[in-house]
mmCIF file of C-alpha atoms in Angstrom:
data_model
loop_
_atom_site.group_PDB
_atom_site.id
_atom_site.type_symbol
_atom_site.label_atom_id
_atom_site.label_comp_id
_atom_site.label_asym_id
_atom_site.label_seq_id
_atom_site.Cartn_x
_atom_site.Cartn_y
_atom_site.Cartn_z
ATOM 1 C CA MET D 1 67.754 -6.531 -106.872
ATOM 2 C CA ASN D 2 69.829 -6.500 -110.134
ATOM 3 C CA ASP D 3 72.174 -8.970 -111.087
ATOM 4 C CA GLN D 4 75.216 -8.021 -109.236
ATOM 5 C CA GLU D 5 73.152 -7.908 -106.101
ATOM 6 C CA LEU D 6 71.947 -11.356 -106.205
ATOM 7 C CA ARG D 7 75.597 -12.540 -107.329
ATOM 8 C CA GLU D 8 76.589 -11.431 -104.070
ATOM 9 C CA ASP D 9 73.716 -12.645 -102.218
ATOM 10 C CA LEU D 10 74.216 -15.864 -103.467
ATOM 11 C CA ALA D 11 78.145 -15.941 -102.995
ATOM 12 C CA ALA D 12 77.496 -15.164 -99.749
ATOM 13 C CA ALA D 13 75.060 -17.832 -99.029
ATOM 14 C CA TYR D 14 77.569 -20.296 -100.068
ATOM 15 C CA ARG D 15 80.474 -18.964 -98.524
ATOM 16 C CA LEU D 16 78.080 -19.740 -95.289
ATOM 17 C CA ILE D 17 76.689 -22.627 -96.065
ATOM 18 C CA ALA D 18 80.579 -23.878 -95.745
ATOM 19 C CA LEU D 19 81.085 -21.822 -92.754
ATOM 20 C CA PHE D 20 78.320 -23.727 -90.576
ATOM 21 C CA GLY D 21 79.500 -27.040 -91.796
ATOM 22 C CA MET D 22 76.799 -27.705 -94.053
ATOM 23 C CA SER D 23 78.281 -28.187 -97.510
ATOM 24 C CA ASP D 24 79.708 -31.398 -99.168
ATOM 25 C CA LEU D 25 82.958 -30.955 -100.761
ATOM 26 C CA ILE D 26 82.025 -29.632 -104.480
ATOM 27 C CA TYR D 27 78.488 -31.368 -104.341
ATOM 28 C CA THR D 28 74.891 -29.812 -103.950
ATOM 29 C CA HIS D 29 74.103 -26.534 -105.367
ATOM 30 C CA LEU D 30 72.248 -23.158 -104.219
ATOM 31 C CA SER D 31 70.356 -21.475 -107.092
ATOM 32 C CA VAL D 32 68.817 -17.954 -107.451
ATOM 33 C CA ARG D 33 66.729 -16.885 -110.486
ATOM 34 C CA LEU D 34 67.718 -13.963 -112.321
ATOM 35 C CA PRO D 35 65.170 -10.765 -113.135
ATOM 36 C CA GLY D 36 64.187 -10.366 -116.560
ATOM 37 C CA ASP D 37 62.587 -12.478 -119.135
ATOM 38 C CA GLY D 38 63.566 -16.099 -119.675
ATOM 39 C CA ASN D 39 64.961 -18.717 -117.028
ATOM 40 C CA ARG D 40 68.094 -17.242 -115.864
ATOM 41 C CA PHE D 41 69.786 -19.005 -112.684
ATOM 42 C CA LEU D 42 72.938 -18.330 -111.348
ATOM 43 C CA VAL D 43 74.822 -21.786 -109.878
ATOM 44 C CA ASN D 44 78.075 -22.601 -108.839
ATOM 45 C CA PRO D 45 80.642 -24.019 -111.050
ATOM 46 C CA TYR D 46 81.245 -27.745 -110.639
ATOM 47 C CA GLY D 47 84.315 -28.690 -108.921
ATOM 48 C CA TRP D 48 84.637 -25.345 -106.722
ATOM 49 C CA LEU D 49 84.564 -25.921 -103.200
ATOM 50 C CA PHE D 50 81.965 -23.771 -101.455
ATOM 51 C CA GLU D 51 84.225 -21.799 -99.491
ATOM 52 C CA GLU D 52 85.889 -20.608 -103.116
ATOM 53 C CA ILE D 53 82.814 -19.416 -104.635
ATOM 54 C CA THR D 54 83.055 -15.543 -105.238
ATOM 55 C CA ALA D 55 80.199 -13.314 -107.194
ATOM 56 C CA SER D 56 81.711 -13.642 -110.282
ATOM 57 C CA ALA D 57 82.726 -17.191 -110.119
ATOM 58 C CA LEU D 58 78.787 -18.024 -109.947
ATOM 59 C CA VAL D 59 77.567 -19.096 -113.976
ATOM 60 C CA GLU D 60 74.248 -18.223 -115.628
ATOM 61 C CA VAL D 61 72.530 -21.161 -116.852
ATOM 62 C CA ASP D 62 69.183 -21.710 -118.529
ATOM 63 C CA ALA D 63 66.371 -24.275 -116.840
ATOM 64 C CA ASP D 64 68.389 -27.051 -117.879
ATOM 65 C CA GLY D 65 71.422 -25.894 -116.651
ATOM 66 C CA GLN D 66 73.010 -25.470 -119.481
ATOM 67 C CA PRO D 67 75.538 -22.404 -119.473
ATOM 68 C CA ALA D 68 75.039 -19.152 -120.989
ATOM 69 C CA GLN D 69 78.957 -18.520 -121.634
ATOM 70 C CA PRO D 70 82.354 -19.963 -121.982
ATOM 71 C CA LEU D 71 83.630 -21.406 -118.841
ATOM 72 C CA SER D 72 86.683 -22.557 -117.307
ATOM 73 C CA PHE D 73 85.087 -25.172 -115.202
ATOM 74 C CA PRO D 74 81.780 -26.981 -116.258
ATOM 75 C CA VAL D 75 78.505 -26.843 -114.876
ATOM 76 C CA ASN D 76 77.127 -30.284 -113.860
ATOM 77 C CA PRO D 77 73.412 -29.943 -115.368
ATOM 78 C CA ALA D 78 72.223 -33.452 -113.646
ATOM 79 C CA GLY D 79 73.204 -31.566 -110.427
ATOM 80 C CA PHE D 80 70.453 -28.768 -111.208
ATOM 81 C CA VAL D 81 68.115 -31.381 -112.159
ATOM 82 C CA ILE D 82 66.139 -30.812 -108.605
ATOM 83 C CA HIS D 83 66.604 -26.993 -108.798
ATOM 84 C CA SER D 84 65.206 -26.561 -112.350
ATOM 85 C CA ALA D 85 62.095 -28.538 -111.503
ATOM 86 C CA ILE D 86 61.360 -26.320 -108.815
ATOM 87 C CA HIS D 87 62.253 -23.339 -110.411
ATOM 88 C CA ARG D 88 59.806 -23.955 -113.401
ATOM 89 C CA ALA D 89 57.209 -24.948 -111.403
ATOM 90 C CA ARG D 90 57.554 -22.720 -108.374
ATOM 91 C CA HIS D 91 57.949 -19.083 -109.454
ATOM 92 C CA ASP D 92 57.806 -17.930 -105.791
ATOM 93 C CA ALA D 93 60.943 -19.994 -105.230
ATOM 94 C CA ALA D 94 63.540 -17.456 -106.863
ATOM 95 C CA CYS D 95 66.330 -19.102 -104.558
ATOM 96 C CA VAL D 96 66.623 -23.115 -103.729
ATOM 97 C CA MET D 97 68.776 -24.772 -101.504
ATOM 98 C CA HIS D 98 69.939 -28.380 -101.264
ATOM 99 C CA THR D 99 72.295 -29.747 -98.869
ATOM 100 C CA HIS D 100 73.754 -33.278 -98.011
ATOM 101 C CA THR D 101 74.375 -32.493 -93.885
ATOM 102 C CA LEU D 102 75.359 -35.467 -91.395
ATOM 103 C CA ALA D 103 72.610 -34.471 -89.541
ATOM 104 C CA GLY D 104 70.188 -33.862 -92.559
ATOM 105 C CA MET D 105 70.975 -37.098 -94.418
ATOM 106 C CA ALA D 106 70.056 -38.774 -90.758
ATOM 107 C CA VAL D 107 66.864 -37.663 -90.401
ATOM 108 C CA ALA D 108 66.463 -38.134 -94.101
ATOM 109 C CA ALA D 109 66.985 -41.910 -93.131
ATOM 110 C CA GLN D 110 64.397 -41.909 -90.397
ATOM 111 C CA THR D 111 60.628 -42.561 -91.445
ATOM 112 C CA GLN D 112 59.165 -39.907 -89.120
ATOM 113 C CA GLY D 113 60.765 -36.739 -90.526
ATOM 114 C CA ILE D 114 61.304 -33.740 -88.070
ATOM 115 C CA LEU D 115 60.224 -34.299 -84.242
ATOM 116 C CA PRO D 116 58.855 -31.502 -82.728
ATOM 117 C CA LEU D 117 61.563 -31.740 -79.891
ATOM 118 C CA ASN D 118 62.233 -28.001 -79.854
ATOM 119 C CA GLN D 119 60.741 -24.646 -80.734
ATOM 120 C CA ILE D 120 63.096 -24.597 -83.793
ATOM 121 C CA SER D 121 61.907 -27.918 -84.708
ATOM 122 C CA MET D 122 58.210 -26.724 -84.609
ATOM 123 C CA GLU D 123 58.481 -24.650 -87.300
ATOM 124 C CA PHE D 124 58.809 -27.331 -89.590
ATOM 125 C CA THR D 125 56.862 -30.511 -87.890
ATOM 126 C CA ASP D 126 54.165 -31.473 -89.910
ATOM 127 C CA HIS D 127 54.560 -28.575 -92.334
ATOM 128 C CA ILE D 128 57.506 -29.622 -94.566
ATOM 129 C CA ALA D 129 57.036 -32.375 -97.569
ATOM 130 C CA PHE D 130 58.695 -35.294 -98.301
ATOM 131 C CA HIS D 131 60.342 -36.938 -101.807
ATOM 132 C CA ALA D 132 61.015 -40.734 -101.496
ATOM 133 C CA TYR D 133 64.292 -41.568 -103.252
ATOM 134 C CA GLU D 134 64.797 -42.766 -106.756
ATOM 135 C CA GLY D 135 68.602 -42.968 -107.166
ATOM 136 C CA ILE D 136 70.945 -39.968 -107.867
ATOM 137 C CA ALA D 137 68.798 -37.166 -109.602
ATOM 138 C CA ALA D 138 69.589 -37.625 -113.263
ATOM 139 C CA ASP D 139 68.345 -35.066 -116.368
ATOM 140 C CA ASP D 140 66.849 -38.177 -118.056
ATOM 141 C CA ASN D 141 64.321 -38.993 -115.133
ATOM 142 C CA LEU D 142 61.799 -36.470 -116.540
ATOM 143 C CA GLY D 143 58.984 -38.490 -114.242
ATOM 144 C CA GLU D 144 61.089 -37.729 -111.392
ATOM 145 C CA ARG D 145 60.882 -33.821 -111.891
ATOM 146 C CA GLU D 146 56.944 -33.866 -111.697
ATOM 147 C CA ARG D 147 56.992 -35.882 -108.568
ATOM 148 C CA LEU D 148 59.419 -33.584 -107.022
ATOM 149 C CA VAL D 149 57.334 -30.723 -107.814
ATOM 150 C CA ARG D 150 54.295 -32.453 -106.670
ATOM 151 C CA ASP D 151 55.723 -33.800 -103.607
ATOM 152 C CA LEU D 152 56.989 -30.106 -102.677
ATOM 153 C CA GLY D 153 53.746 -28.644 -103.534
ATOM 154 C CA ALA D 154 53.793 -24.845 -101.754
ATOM 155 C CA HIS D 155 55.541 -26.018 -98.703
ATOM 156 C CA PRO D 156 58.972 -24.181 -97.900
ATOM 157 C CA ALA D 157 61.014 -27.152 -97.110
ATOM 158 C CA MET D 158 61.400 -30.352 -97.891
ATOM 159 C CA ILE D 159 63.249 -33.714 -96.898
ATOM 160 C CA LEU D 160 64.695 -36.017 -99.671
ATOM 161 C CA GLU D 161 64.481 -39.359 -98.271
ATOM 162 C CA ASN D 162 67.653 -41.159 -98.092
ATOM 163 C CA HIS D 163 69.045 -37.912 -99.163
ATOM 164 C CA GLY D 164 69.326 -34.654 -97.908
ATOM 165 C CA LEU D 165 67.666 -31.398 -97.046
ATOM 166 C CA LEU D 166 65.914 -28.904 -99.418
ATOM 167 C CA THR D 167 64.369 -25.263 -98.570
ATOM 168 C CA VAL D 168 62.858 -22.542 -100.896
ATOM 169 C CA GLY D 169 62.607 -18.498 -100.547
ATOM 170 C CA ALA D 170 61.564 -15.809 -102.112
ATOM 171 C CA THR D 171 64.934 -14.367 -101.752
ATOM 172 C CA VAL D 172 68.312 -15.931 -100.852
ATOM 173 C CA ALA D 173 68.159 -14.603 -97.330
ATOM 174 C CA GLU D 174 64.641 -16.558 -96.903
ATOM 175 C CA ALA D 175 65.778 -19.733 -98.471
ATOM 176 C CA PHE D 176 68.753 -19.884 -96.445
ATOM 177 C CA TYR D 177 67.289 -18.895 -93.169
ATOM 178 C CA ARG D 178 64.941 -21.854 -93.737
ATOM 179 C CA MET D 179 68.182 -24.067 -94.549
ATOM 180 C CA TYR D 180 69.972 -22.701 -91.651
ATOM 181 C CA TYR D 181 66.971 -23.794 -89.140
ATOM 182 C CA LEU D 182 66.181 -26.992 -90.560
ATOM 183 C CA GLU D 183 69.996 -28.106 -90.447
ATOM 184 C CA GLN D 184 69.310 -27.245 -86.813
ATOM 185 C CA ALA D 185 66.117 -28.874 -85.915
ATOM 186 C CA CYS D 186 68.077 -32.017 -87.681
ATOM 187 C CA ARG D 187 70.874 -31.675 -85.270
ATOM 188 C CA ILE D 188 68.790 -31.031 -82.275
ATOM 189 C CA GLN D 189 66.990 -34.569 -82.993
ATOM 190 C CA ILE D 190 69.894 -36.545 -83.441
ATOM 191 C CA ALA D 191 71.649 -34.989 -80.255
ATOM 192 C CA ALA D 192 68.196 -35.876 -78.577
ATOM 193 C CA GLN D 193 67.897 -39.437 -79.844
ATOM 194 C CA SER D 194 71.343 -40.169 -78.830
ATOM 195 C CA THR D 195 70.815 -39.839 -75.257
ATOM 196 C CA GLY D 196 68.852 -42.805 -75.338
ATOM 197 C CA VAL D 197 66.138 -41.478 -72.849
ATOM 198 C CA PRO D 198 62.339 -40.573 -73.631
ATOM 199 C CA LEU D 199 61.746 -37.832 -75.936
ATOM 200 C CA SER D 200 59.395 -34.969 -74.821
ATOM 201 C CA LEU D 201 56.803 -34.237 -77.363
ATOM 202 C CA PRO D 202 54.390 -31.188 -76.828
ATOM 203 C CA GLY D 203 50.668 -31.701 -78.270
ATOM 204 C CA ALA D 204 49.060 -30.873 -81.383
ATOM 205 C CA ALA D 205 47.758 -27.549 -80.144
ATOM 206 C CA THR D 206 50.898 -26.331 -79.046
ATOM 207 C CA LEU D 207 52.808 -27.369 -82.208
ATOM 208 C CA GLU D 208 50.089 -25.433 -84.291
ATOM 209 C CA ARG D 209 50.272 -22.284 -82.088
ATOM 210 C CA THR D 210 54.098 -22.261 -81.948
ATOM 211 C CA HIS D 211 53.958 -22.647 -85.983
ATOM 212 C CA ALA D 212 51.293 -20.138 -86.168
ATOM 213 C CA GLN D 213 54.178 -17.909 -84.232
ATOM 214 C CA PHE D 214 56.917 -18.525 -86.761
ATOM 215 C CA ALA D 215 54.413 -17.734 -89.516
ATOM 216 C CA ASN D 216 53.425 -14.542 -88.597
ATOM 217 C CA GLU D 217 57.244 -13.266 -88.260
ATOM 218 C CA PRO D 218 57.604 -10.437 -90.618
ATOM 219 C CA ASP D 219 60.594 -10.570 -93.388
ATOM 220 C CA LYS D 220 61.675 -13.935 -92.302
ATOM 221 C CA GLY D 221 65.295 -14.011 -92.213
ATOM 222 C CA ARG D 222 66.189 -10.260 -93.365
ATOM 223 C CA LEU D 223 67.544 -9.494 -90.043
ATOM 224 C CA VAL D 224 69.716 -12.565 -89.446
ATOM 225 C CA TRP D 225 70.935 -12.370 -93.348
ATOM 226 C CA THR D 226 72.086 -8.992 -92.908
ATOM 227 C CA ALA D 227 74.279 -9.561 -89.565
ATOM 228 C CA LEU D 228 75.540 -12.499 -91.510
ATOM 229 C CA ARG D 229 76.478 -10.439 -94.267
ATOM 230 C CA ARG D 230 78.260 -7.957 -92.081
ATOM 231 C CA LYS D 231 80.432 -10.839 -90.804
ATOM 232 C CA LEU D 232 81.018 -12.014 -94.195
ATOM 233 C CA ASP D 233 82.538 -8.204 -94.884
ATOM 234 C CA ARG D 234 84.697 -8.489 -91.850
ATOM 235 C CA GLU D 235 85.656 -11.852 -92.409
ATOM 236 C CA GLN D 236 85.467 -13.285 -95.852
ATOM 237 C CA PRO D 237 84.973 -9.751 -97.995
ATOM 238 C CA ASP D 238 86.709 -11.358 -101.129
ATOM 239 C CA TYR D 239 83.272 -13.106 -101.670
ATOM 240 C CA ARG D 240 81.856 -10.016 -103.361
ATOM 241 C CA ASN D 241 85.000 -10.103 -106.230
#
């Protein structure tokens, strides 16, 4: 994909995160690597709501979150710390998404991670990374960058304990698919736990079989992404501007 196509993809992801109630006012980031030599990424301008993001509003930054052009709105380099660490180490992770949602933060405050309460949850159960909370991510804590990368390993998703959720993907579509369903898994868990009745948990063999079925799904998220882009083109076409 060229730069403009990636801009439109990422702007669409910001709008969809807002649409599905997964934003945190002006905080958190979604980022994507631009093609070509060097470490160039697109990220949101600091101070914009996700529902306001357009393709042209996205800011090009280097691997440290420093902007490549004059700006009317600032970039938050400290907020890019998590993204920069993962982008530097995982070249397969072209897109990184990080959220602070009510359900995601509630599960991140629990010790057992994602429980296998539904087939949606089973895509992630025992196949998700964890990173212990070290305070607000800051660009002066280089050690945490190393630990983030170590903890994520080759996983497609991670729970940032006492913090929130993170997913990566080879494309914006793949990262969004994972974030949407990781969020759904968290919402299912909080809803099921709130009933106060005993929870039904399948056995290990069923979990592995179900996870393998998800893993064998080709071109993960592409059909969903194409449908969501059509929805935005009907309802919020200005995201392409």
